[in-house]
């Protein structure tokens, strides 16, 4: 009887400790099989969306500190317009339907994905700053018109890059797997050449949900 109890305890501990590795294995299999629905079902959107929005708005704020002239010309309306677009882009891209579509097509760019890529580009200092300054002067401070123009330009550029990455970018064959706490587990690697870290959180004994995606 004691041996049976010990065996059951060992099995329970093995399941408890090994469950995130099995979840990571399932995610990799679903990705390789282009099973977008399976991956979309593992995401906690109420946690992932605000995290990505915060990453991008914080990154944009840091970028703006490098360019005081643009910050002075654009002022608060520029920040509000950029942050508004970031929020809109994340809300549109981080949905079960879009995640499923992106996985099923292995990264082919659709409108929601292009907008998210543009939001990332704007936040991470990928805009044409000379053109932005000229536009602000020409438009006489019409920040909304300038931002919309820049967004369209960036989306066009990012769409081409996304298509190229989808065709040529490499995926990690062996992502790095590690606990970040008793109920926290990280998967780090490359997806189509982009470095990403996915954070999962334990749900119950052996189930896991994706609660954060750290962008490059």
mmCIF file of N, CA and C in Angstrom, residues 5-122:
data_model
loop_
_atom_site.group_PDB
_atom_site.id
_atom_site.type_symbol
_atom_site.label_atom_id
_atom_site.label_comp_id
_atom_site.label_asym_id
_atom_site.label_seq_id
_atom_site.Cartn_x
_atom_site.Cartn_y
_atom_site.Cartn_z
ATOM 1 N N UNK A 5 1.168 4.314 -2.751
ATOM 2 C CA UNK A 5 1.029 5.737 -2.415
ATOM 3 C C UNK A 5 2.233 6.525 -2.908
ATOM 4 N N UNK A 6 3.423 5.967 -2.669
ATOM 5 C CA UNK A 6 4.654 6.621 -3.134
ATOM 6 C C UNK A 6 4.650 6.751 -4.644
ATOM 7 N N UNK A 7 4.230 5.679 -5.326
ATOM 8 C CA UNK A 7 4.183 5.694 -6.784
ATOM 9 C C UNK A 7 3.216 6.767 -7.287
ATOM 10 N N UNK A 8 2.065 6.869 -6.638
ATOM 11 C CA UNK A 8 1.082 7.877 -7.035
ATOM 12 C C UNK A 8 1.620 9.291 -6.817
ATOM 13 N N UNK A 9 2.337 9.471 -5.714
ATOM 14 C CA UNK A 9 2.944 10.781 -5.434
ATOM 15 C C UNK A 9 3.979 11.127 -6.494
ATOM 16 N N UNK A 10 4.802 10.155 -6.850
ATOM 17 C CA UNK A 10 5.831 10.369 -7.873
ATOM 18 C C UNK A 10 5.186 10.731 -9.210
ATOM 19 N N UNK A 11 4.123 10.010 -9.556
ATOM 20 C CA UNK A 11 3.421 10.283 -10.818
ATOM 21 C C UNK A 11 2.829 11.695 -10.800
ATOM 22 N N UNK A 12 2.214 12.058 -9.671
ATOM 23 C CA UNK A 12 1.604 13.386 -9.555
ATOM 24 C C UNK A 12 2.651 14.490 -9.687
ATOM 25 N N UNK A 13 3.800 14.284 -9.037
ATOM 26 C CA UNK A 13 4.887 15.275 -9.113
ATOM 27 C C UNK A 13 5.420 15.374 -10.543
ATOM 28 N N UNK A 14 5.561 14.213 -11.197
ATOM 29 C CA UNK A 14 6.057 14.194 -12.570
ATOM 30 C C UNK A 14 5.107 14.945 -13.503
ATOM 31 N N UNK A 15 3.806 14.723 -13.323
ATOM 32 C CA UNK A 15 2.812 15.420 -14.144
ATOM 33 C C UNK A 15 2.849 16.921 -13.861
ATOM 34 N N UNK A 16 2.930 17.264 -12.575
ATOM 35 C CA UNK A 16 2.947 18.667 -12.168
ATOM 36 C C UNK A 16 4.167 19.389 -12.745
ATOM 37 N N UNK A 17 5.340 18.774 -12.608
ATOM 38 C CA UNK A 17 6.579 19.405 -13.045
ATOM 39 C C UNK A 17 6.767 19.339 -14.558
ATOM 40 N N UNK A 18 6.299 18.257 -15.160
ATOM 41 C CA UNK A 18 6.543 18.072 -16.585
ATOM 42 C C UNK A 18 5.477 18.635 -17.491
ATOM 43 N N UNK A 19 4.353 19.083 -16.919
ATOM 44 C CA UNK A 19 3.230 19.533 -17.737
ATOM 45 C C UNK A 19 3.551 20.704 -18.669
ATOM 46 N N UNK A 20 4.376 21.702 -18.248
ATOM 47 C CA UNK A 20 4.636 22.798 -19.191
ATOM 48 C C UNK A 20 5.475 22.356 -20.390
ATOM 49 N N UNK A 21 6.343 21.383 -20.164
ATOM 50 C CA UNK A 21 7.139 20.863 -21.282
ATOM 51 C C UNK A 21 6.237 20.160 -22.298
ATOM 52 N N UNK A 22 5.243 19.449 -21.794
ATOM 53 C CA UNK A 22 4.304 18.788 -22.693
ATOM 54 C C UNK A 22 3.446 19.827 -23.413
ATOM 55 N N UNK A 23 3.064 20.893 -22.708
ATOM 56 C CA UNK A 23 2.294 21.966 -23.341
ATOM 57 C C UNK A 23 3.104 22.636 -24.445
ATOM 58 N N UNK A 24 4.402 22.851 -24.180
ATOM 59 C CA UNK A 24 5.279 23.438 -25.196
ATOM 60 C C UNK A 24 5.395 22.507 -26.407
ATOM 61 N N UNK A 25 5.477 21.220 -26.140
ATOM 62 C CA UNK A 25 5.528 20.218 -27.210
ATOM 63 C C UNK A 25 4.252 20.265 -28.053
ATOM 64 N N UNK A 26 3.109 20.398 -27.397
ATOM 65 C CA UNK A 26 1.835 20.484 -28.111
ATOM 66 C C UNK A 26 1.758 21.753 -28.958
ATOM 67 N N UNK A 27 2.265 22.861 -28.424
ATOM 68 C CA UNK A 27 2.267 24.105 -29.179
ATOM 69 C C UNK A 27 3.130 23.989 -30.431
ATOM 70 N N UNK A 28 4.302 23.360 -30.275
ATOM 71 C CA UNK A 28 5.203 23.182 -31.424
ATOM 72 C C UNK A 28 4.543 22.300 -32.480
ATOM 73 N N UNK A 29 3.908 21.230 -32.054
ATOM 74 C CA UNK A 29 3.226 20.345 -33.000
ATOM 75 C C UNK A 29 2.090 21.070 -33.720
ATOM 76 N N UNK A 30 1.329 21.879 -32.976
ATOM 77 C CA UNK A 30 0.223 22.620 -33.579
ATOM 78 C C UNK A 30 0.746 23.635 -34.588
ATOM 79 N N UNK A 31 1.854 24.293 -34.251
ATOM 80 C CA UNK A 31 2.449 25.268 -35.175
ATOM 81 C C UNK A 31 2.926 24.577 -36.449
ATOM 82 N N UNK A 32 3.624 23.466 -36.283
ATOM 83 C CA UNK A 32 4.128 22.731 -37.451
ATOM 84 C C UNK A 32 2.988 22.207 -38.323
ATOM 85 N N UNK A 33 1.875 21.864 -37.687
ATOM 86 C CA UNK A 33 0.718 21.333 -38.423
ATOM 87 C C UNK A 33 -0.192 22.443 -38.943
ATOM 88 N N UNK A 34 0.188 23.704 -38.702
ATOM 89 C CA UNK A 34 -0.625 24.863 -39.097
ATOM 90 C C UNK A 34 -2.026 24.782 -38.486
ATOM 91 N N UNK A 35 -2.065 24.348 -37.231
ATOM 92 C CA UNK A 35 -3.329 24.227 -36.509
ATOM 93 C C UNK A 35 -3.538 25.490 -35.674
ATOM 94 N N UNK A 36 -4.007 26.533 -36.335
ATOM 95 C CA UNK A 36 -4.168 27.815 -35.654
ATOM 96 C C UNK A 36 -5.185 27.785 -34.542
ATOM 97 N N UNK A 37 -6.239 27.006 -34.702
ATOM 98 C CA UNK A 37 -7.283 26.945 -33.684
ATOM 99 C C UNK A 37 -6.735 26.417 -32.368
ATOM 100 N N UNK A 38 -5.852 25.425 -32.433
ATOM 101 C CA UNK A 38 -5.281 24.844 -31.213
ATOM 102 C C UNK A 38 -4.434 25.864 -30.468
ATOM 103 N N UNK A 39 -3.651 26.646 -31.201
ATOM 104 C CA UNK A 39 -2.807 27.654 -30.555
ATOM 105 C C UNK A 39 -3.660 28.814 -30.042
ATOM 106 N N UNK A 40 -4.630 29.248 -30.838
ATOM 107 C CA UNK A 40 -5.491 30.358 -30.419
ATOM 108 C C UNK A 40 -6.215 30.046 -29.115
ATOM 109 N N UNK A 41 -6.542 28.783 -28.912
ATOM 110 C CA UNK A 41 -7.283 28.378 -27.713
ATOM 111 C C UNK A 41 -6.429 28.412 -26.453
ATOM 112 N N UNK A 42 -5.104 28.481 -26.586
ATOM 113 C CA UNK A 42 -4.226 28.467 -25.412
ATOM 114 C C UNK A 42 -3.906 29.865 -24.894
ATOM 115 N N UNK A 43 -4.395 30.897 -25.565
ATOM 116 C CA UNK A 43 -4.021 32.270 -25.226
ATOM 117 C C UNK A 43 -5.062 32.924 -24.310
ATOM 118 N N UNK A 44 -4.564 33.579 -23.269
ATOM 119 C CA UNK A 44 -5.417 34.396 -22.405
ATOM 120 C C UNK A 44 -5.368 35.826 -22.956
ATOM 121 N N UNK A 45 -6.323 36.162 -23.783
ATOM 122 C CA UNK A 45 -6.299 37.434 -24.511
ATOM 123 C C UNK A 45 -6.433 38.638 -23.585
ATOM 124 N N UNK A 46 -7.114 38.461 -22.473
ATOM 125 C CA UNK A 46 -7.297 39.576 -21.535
ATOM 126 C C UNK A 46 -5.993 39.973 -20.852
ATOM 127 N N UNK A 47 -5.005 39.086 -20.869
ATOM 128 C CA UNK A 47 -3.690 39.419 -20.321
ATOM 129 C C UNK A 47 -2.699 39.781 -21.425
ATOM 130 N N UNK A 48 -2.775 39.080 -22.554
ATOM 131 C CA UNK A 48 -1.800 39.296 -23.628
ATOM 132 C C UNK A 48 -1.987 40.656 -24.292
ATOM 133 N N UNK A 49 -3.243 41.030 -24.584
ATOM 134 C CA UNK A 49 -3.486 42.299 -25.283
ATOM 135 C C UNK A 49 -2.931 43.507 -24.525
ATOM 136 N N UNK A 50 -3.297 43.711 -23.243
ATOM 137 C CA UNK A 50 -2.761 44.887 -22.553
ATOM 138 C C UNK A 50 -1.247 44.849 -22.387
ATOM 139 N N UNK A 51 -0.665 43.655 -22.285
ATOM 140 C CA UNK A 51 0.784 43.562 -22.162
ATOM 141 C C UNK A 51 1.471 44.064 -23.429
ATOM 142 N N UNK A 52 0.973 43.628 -24.584
ATOM 143 C CA UNK A 52 1.584 44.057 -25.845
ATOM 144 C C UNK A 52 1.364 45.547 -26.065
ATOM 145 N N UNK A 53 0.180 46.046 -25.722
ATOM 146 C CA UNK A 53 -0.085 47.481 -25.836
ATOM 147 C C UNK A 53 0.898 48.275 -24.978
ATOM 148 N N UNK A 54 1.116 47.836 -23.754
ATOM 149 C CA UNK A 54 2.040 48.533 -22.854
ATOM 150 C C UNK A 54 3.472 48.474 -23.379
ATOM 151 N N UNK A 55 3.886 47.299 -23.880
ATOM 152 C CA UNK A 55 5.228 47.196 -24.461
ATOM 153 C C UNK A 55 5.438 48.224 -25.565
ATOM 154 N N UNK A 56 4.452 48.341 -26.460
ATOM 155 C CA UNK A 56 4.598 49.226 -27.613
ATOM 156 C C UNK A 56 4.486 50.700 -27.235
ATOM 157 N N UNK A 57 3.551 51.054 -26.358
ATOM 158 C CA UNK A 57 3.426 52.464 -25.968
ATOM 159 C C UNK A 57 4.640 52.911 -25.160
ATOM 160 N N UNK A 58 5.165 52.043 -24.312
ATOM 161 C CA UNK A 58 6.387 52.378 -23.562
ATOM 162 C C UNK A 58 7.570 52.544 -24.505
ATOM 163 N N UNK A 59 7.643 51.654 -25.509
ATOM 164 C CA UNK A 59 8.734 51.729 -26.477
ATOM 165 C C UNK A 59 8.640 53.015 -27.296
ATOM 166 N N UNK A 60 7.421 53.407 -27.652
ATOM 167 C CA UNK A 60 7.237 54.658 -28.399
ATOM 168 C C UNK A 60 7.659 55.856 -27.552
ATOM 169 N N UNK A 61 7.307 55.843 -26.270
ATOM 170 C CA UNK A 61 7.695 56.937 -25.372
ATOM 171 C C UNK A 61 9.216 57.052 -25.290
ATOM 172 N N UNK A 62 9.887 55.900 -25.228
ATOM 173 C CA UNK A 62 11.354 55.907 -25.192
ATOM 174 C C UNK A 62 11.923 56.443 -26.500
ATOM 175 N N UNK A 63 11.318 56.037 -27.616
ATOM 176 C CA UNK A 63 11.781 56.511 -28.931
ATOM 177 C C UNK A 63 11.656 58.026 -29.028
ATOM 178 N N UNK A 64 10.548 58.581 -28.548
ATOM 179 C CA UNK A 64 10.325 60.015 -28.659
ATOM 180 C C UNK A 64 11.328 60.834 -27.864
ATOM 181 N N UNK A 65 11.888 60.260 -26.793
ATOM 182 C CA UNK A 65 12.892 61.003 -26.013
ATOM 183 C C UNK A 65 14.165 61.234 -26.816
ATOM 184 N N UNK A 66 14.358 60.444 -27.871
ATOM 185 C CA UNK A 66 15.555 60.602 -28.707
ATOM 186 C C UNK A 66 15.408 61.749 -29.705
ATOM 187 N N UNK A 67 14.161 62.198 -29.916
ATOM 188 C CA UNK A 67 13.909 63.195 -30.957
ATOM 189 C C UNK A 67 13.084 64.353 -30.390
ATOM 190 N N UNK A 68 13.718 65.226 -29.628
ATOM 191 C CA UNK A 68 12.983 66.325 -28.985
ATOM 192 C C UNK A 68 12.309 67.269 -29.984
ATOM 193 N N UNK A 69 12.884 67.435 -31.188
ATOM 194 C CA UNK A 69 12.278 68.324 -32.170
ATOM 195 C C UNK A 69 10.911 67.795 -32.609
ATOM 196 N N UNK A 70 10.859 66.498 -32.884
ATOM 197 C CA UNK A 70 9.594 65.891 -33.284
ATOM 198 C C UNK A 70 8.594 65.948 -32.134
ATOM 199 N N UNK A 71 9.079 65.690 -30.924
ATOM 200 C CA UNK A 71 8.197 65.742 -29.752
ATOM 201 C C UNK A 71 7.637 67.147 -29.565
ATOM 202 N N UNK A 72 8.488 68.168 -29.836
ATOM 203 C CA UNK A 72 8.039 69.554 -29.673
ATOM 204 C C UNK A 72 7.030 69.931 -30.752
ATOM 205 N N UNK A 73 7.289 69.505 -31.994
ATOM 206 C CA UNK A 73 6.387 69.825 -33.098
ATOM 207 C C UNK A 73 5.046 69.105 -32.954
ATOM 208 N N UNK A 74 5.127 67.850 -32.538
ATOM 209 C CA UNK A 74 3.904 67.050 -32.444
ATOM 210 C C UNK A 74 3.169 67.211 -31.141
ATOM 211 N N UNK A 75 3.932 67.344 -30.045
ATOM 212 C CA UNK A 75 3.331 67.505 -28.739
ATOM 213 C C UNK A 75 2.471 66.319 -28.320
ATOM 214 N N UNK A 76 1.552 66.573 -27.404
ATOM 215 C CA UNK A 76 0.658 65.525 -26.899
ATOM 216 C C UNK A 76 -0.214 64.901 -27.994
ATOM 217 N N UNK A 77 -0.692 65.692 -28.973
ATOM 218 C CA UNK A 77 -1.513 65.079 -30.028
ATOM 219 C C UNK A 77 -0.790 63.972 -30.793
ATOM 220 N N UNK A 78 0.532 64.122 -30.987
ATOM 221 C CA UNK A 78 1.296 63.091 -31.682
ATOM 222 C C UNK A 78 1.332 61.812 -30.853
ATOM 223 N N UNK A 79 1.602 61.951 -29.560
ATOM 224 C CA UNK A 79 1.637 60.784 -28.676
ATOM 225 C C UNK A 79 0.267 60.116 -28.608
ATOM 226 N N UNK A 80 -0.779 60.923 -28.483
ATOM 227 C CA UNK A 80 -2.136 60.374 -28.408
ATOM 228 C C UNK A 80 -2.518 59.643 -29.697
ATOM 229 N N UNK A 81 -2.140 60.221 -30.847
ATOM 230 C CA UNK A 81 -2.466 59.593 -32.129
ATOM 231 C C UNK A 81 -1.718 58.274 -32.299
ATOM 232 N N UNK A 82 -0.425 58.287 -31.948
ATOM 233 C CA UNK A 82 0.379 57.074 -32.076
ATOM 234 C C UNK A 82 -0.108 55.988 -31.119
ATOM 235 N N UNK A 83 -0.359 56.358 -29.872
ATOM 236 C CA UNK A 83 -0.832 55.380 -28.891
ATOM 237 C C UNK A 83 -2.221 54.856 -29.248
ATOM 238 N N UNK A 84 -3.044 55.730 -29.822
ATOM 239 C CA UNK A 84 -4.368 55.285 -30.264
ATOM 240 C C UNK A 84 -4.268 54.247 -31.363
ATOM 241 N N UNK A 85 -3.338 54.468 -32.302
ATOM 242 C CA UNK A 85 -3.154 53.495 -33.373
ATOM 243 C C UNK A 85 -2.600 52.184 -32.822
ATOM 244 N N UNK A 86 -1.667 52.273 -31.883
ATOM 245 C CA UNK A 86 -1.098 51.063 -31.275
ATOM 246 C C UNK A 86 -2.205 50.243 -30.608
ATOM 247 N N UNK A 87 -3.047 50.905 -29.836
ATOM 248 C CA UNK A 87 -4.143 50.199 -29.157
ATOM 249 C C UNK A 87 -5.079 49.547 -30.162
ATOM 250 N N UNK A 88 -5.433 50.292 -31.199
ATOM 251 C CA UNK A 88 -6.319 49.764 -32.242
ATOM 252 C C UNK A 88 -5.684 48.565 -32.948
ATOM 253 N N UNK A 89 -4.390 48.670 -33.251
ATOM 254 C CA UNK A 89 -3.700 47.596 -33.966
ATOM 255 C C UNK A 89 -3.626 46.321 -33.133
ATOM 256 N N UNK A 90 -3.313 46.470 -31.854
ATOM 257 C CA UNK A 90 -3.228 45.300 -30.973
ATOM 258 C C UNK A 90 -4.602 44.654 -30.807
ATOM 259 N N UNK A 91 -5.627 45.474 -30.598
ATOM 260 C CA UNK A 91 -6.985 44.946 -30.433
ATOM 261 C C UNK A 91 -7.431 44.170 -31.675
ATOM 262 N N UNK A 92 -7.011 44.649 -32.842
ATOM 263 C CA UNK A 92 -7.412 43.988 -34.085
ATOM 264 C C UNK A 92 -6.633 42.724 -34.382
ATOM 265 N N UNK A 93 -5.372 42.696 -33.957
ATOM 266 C CA UNK A 93 -4.505 41.565 -34.307
ATOM 267 C C UNK A 93 -4.542 40.440 -33.286
ATOM 268 N N UNK A 94 -4.669 40.786 -32.013
ATOM 269 C CA UNK A 94 -4.623 39.764 -30.960
ATOM 270 C C UNK A 94 -6.040 39.303 -30.649
ATOM 271 N N UNK A 95 -6.594 38.545 -31.565
ATOM 272 C CA UNK A 95 -7.917 37.946 -31.418
ATOM 273 C C UNK A 95 -7.804 36.475 -31.792
ATOM 274 N N UNK A 96 -8.710 35.639 -31.295
ATOM 275 C CA UNK A 96 -8.653 34.218 -31.672
ATOM 276 C C UNK A 96 -8.712 34.013 -33.187
ATOM 277 N N UNK A 97 -9.550 34.798 -33.853
ATOM 278 C CA UNK A 97 -9.716 34.634 -35.289
ATOM 279 C C UNK A 97 -8.435 34.983 -36.050
ATOM 280 N N UNK A 98 -7.793 36.090 -35.659
ATOM 281 C CA UNK A 98 -6.589 36.491 -36.385
ATOM 282 C C UNK A 98 -5.405 35.596 -36.058
ATOM 283 N N UNK A 99 -5.265 35.193 -34.800
ATOM 284 C CA UNK A 99 -4.178 34.279 -34.434
ATOM 285 C C UNK A 99 -4.318 32.979 -35.220
ATOM 286 N N UNK A 100 -5.539 32.473 -35.301
ATOM 287 C CA UNK A 100 -5.769 31.243 -36.061
ATOM 288 C C UNK A 100 -5.387 31.429 -37.525
ATOM 289 N N UNK A 101 -5.762 32.576 -38.089
ATOM 290 C CA UNK A 101 -5.456 32.847 -39.494
ATOM 291 C C UNK A 101 -3.952 32.950 -39.735
ATOM 292 N N UNK A 102 -3.249 33.642 -38.832
ATOM 293 C CA UNK A 102 -1.796 33.817 -38.975
ATOM 294 C C UNK A 102 -1.075 32.473 -38.906
ATOM 295 N N UNK A 103 -1.466 31.615 -37.965
ATOM 296 C CA UNK A 103 -0.831 30.308 -37.835
ATOM 297 C C UNK A 103 -1.164 29.422 -39.031
ATOM 298 N N UNK A 104 -2.415 29.450 -39.457
ATOM 299 C CA UNK A 104 -2.825 28.613 -40.591
ATOM 300 C C UNK A 104 -2.071 28.964 -41.869
ATOM 301 N N UNK A 105 -1.769 30.257 -42.040
ATOM 302 C CA UNK A 105 -1.074 30.699 -43.257
ATOM 303 C C UNK A 105 0.427 30.846 -43.048
ATOM 304 N N UNK A 106 0.890 30.499 -41.810
ATOM 305 C CA UNK A 106 2.314 30.595 -41.472
ATOM 306 C C UNK A 106 2.873 31.993 -41.700
ATOM 307 N N UNK A 107 2.137 32.996 -41.242
ATOM 308 C CA UNK A 107 2.670 34.355 -41.193
ATOM 309 C C UNK A 107 2.347 35.241 -42.370
ATOM 310 N N UNK A 108 1.527 34.807 -43.328
ATOM 311 C CA UNK A 108 1.182 35.689 -44.435
ATOM 312 C C UNK A 108 0.459 36.922 -43.911
ATOM 313 N N UNK A 109 0.813 38.074 -44.467
ATOM 314 C CA UNK A 109 0.310 39.336 -43.935
ATOM 315 C C UNK A 109 -1.142 39.581 -44.318
ATOM 316 N N UNK A 110 -1.987 39.844 -43.315
ATOM 317 C CA UNK A 110 -3.332 40.337 -43.563
ATOM 318 C C UNK A 110 -3.420 41.729 -42.947
ATOM 319 N N UNK A 111 -4.561 42.370 -43.083
ATOM 320 C CA UNK A 111 -4.672 43.760 -42.640
ATOM 321 C C UNK A 111 -4.348 43.926 -41.162
ATOM 322 N N UNK A 112 -4.893 43.059 -40.316
ATOM 323 C CA UNK A 112 -4.654 43.176 -38.870
ATOM 324 C C UNK A 112 -3.181 42.978 -38.537
ATOM 325 N N UNK A 113 -2.549 42.019 -39.209
ATOM 326 C CA UNK A 113 -1.130 41.759 -38.952
ATOM 327 C C UNK A 113 -0.262 42.903 -39.450
ATOM 328 N N UNK A 114 -0.620 43.481 -40.601
ATOM 329 C CA UNK A 114 0.119 44.630 -41.131
ATOM 330 C C UNK A 114 0.029 45.805 -40.156
ATOM 331 N N UNK A 115 -1.152 46.026 -39.599
ATOM 332 C CA UNK A 115 -1.317 47.132 -38.657
ATOM 333 C C UNK A 115 -0.480 46.919 -37.396
ATOM 334 N N UNK A 116 -0.445 45.681 -36.898
ATOM 335 C CA UNK A 116 0.372 45.400 -35.723
ATOM 336 C C UNK A 116 1.853 45.583 -36.041
ATOM 337 N N UNK A 117 2.275 45.142 -37.225
ATOM 338 C CA UNK A 117 3.670 45.329 -37.635
ATOM 339 C C UNK A 117 4.001 46.810 -37.768
ATOM 340 N N UNK A 118 3.058 47.595 -38.276
ATOM 341 C CA UNK A 118 3.266 49.041 -38.384
ATOM 342 C C UNK A 118 3.353 49.680 -37.008
ATOM 343 N N UNK A 119 2.512 49.235 -36.082
ATOM 344 C CA UNK A 119 2.547 49.759 -34.711
ATOM 345 C C UNK A 119 3.900 49.473 -34.073
ATOM 346 N N UNK A 120 4.397 48.252 -34.278
ATOM 347 C CA UNK A 120 5.716 47.909 -33.742
ATOM 348 C C UNK A 120 6.802 48.778 -34.379
ATOM 349 N N UNK A 121 6.710 48.994 -35.698
ATOM 350 C CA UNK A 121 7.713 49.798 -36.399
ATOM 351 C C UNK A 121 7.707 51.242 -35.908
ATOM 352 N N UNK A 122 6.520 51.792 -35.726
ATOM 353 C CA UNK A 122 6.414 53.170 -35.240
ATOM 354 C C UNK A 122 6.970 53.278 -33.825
#
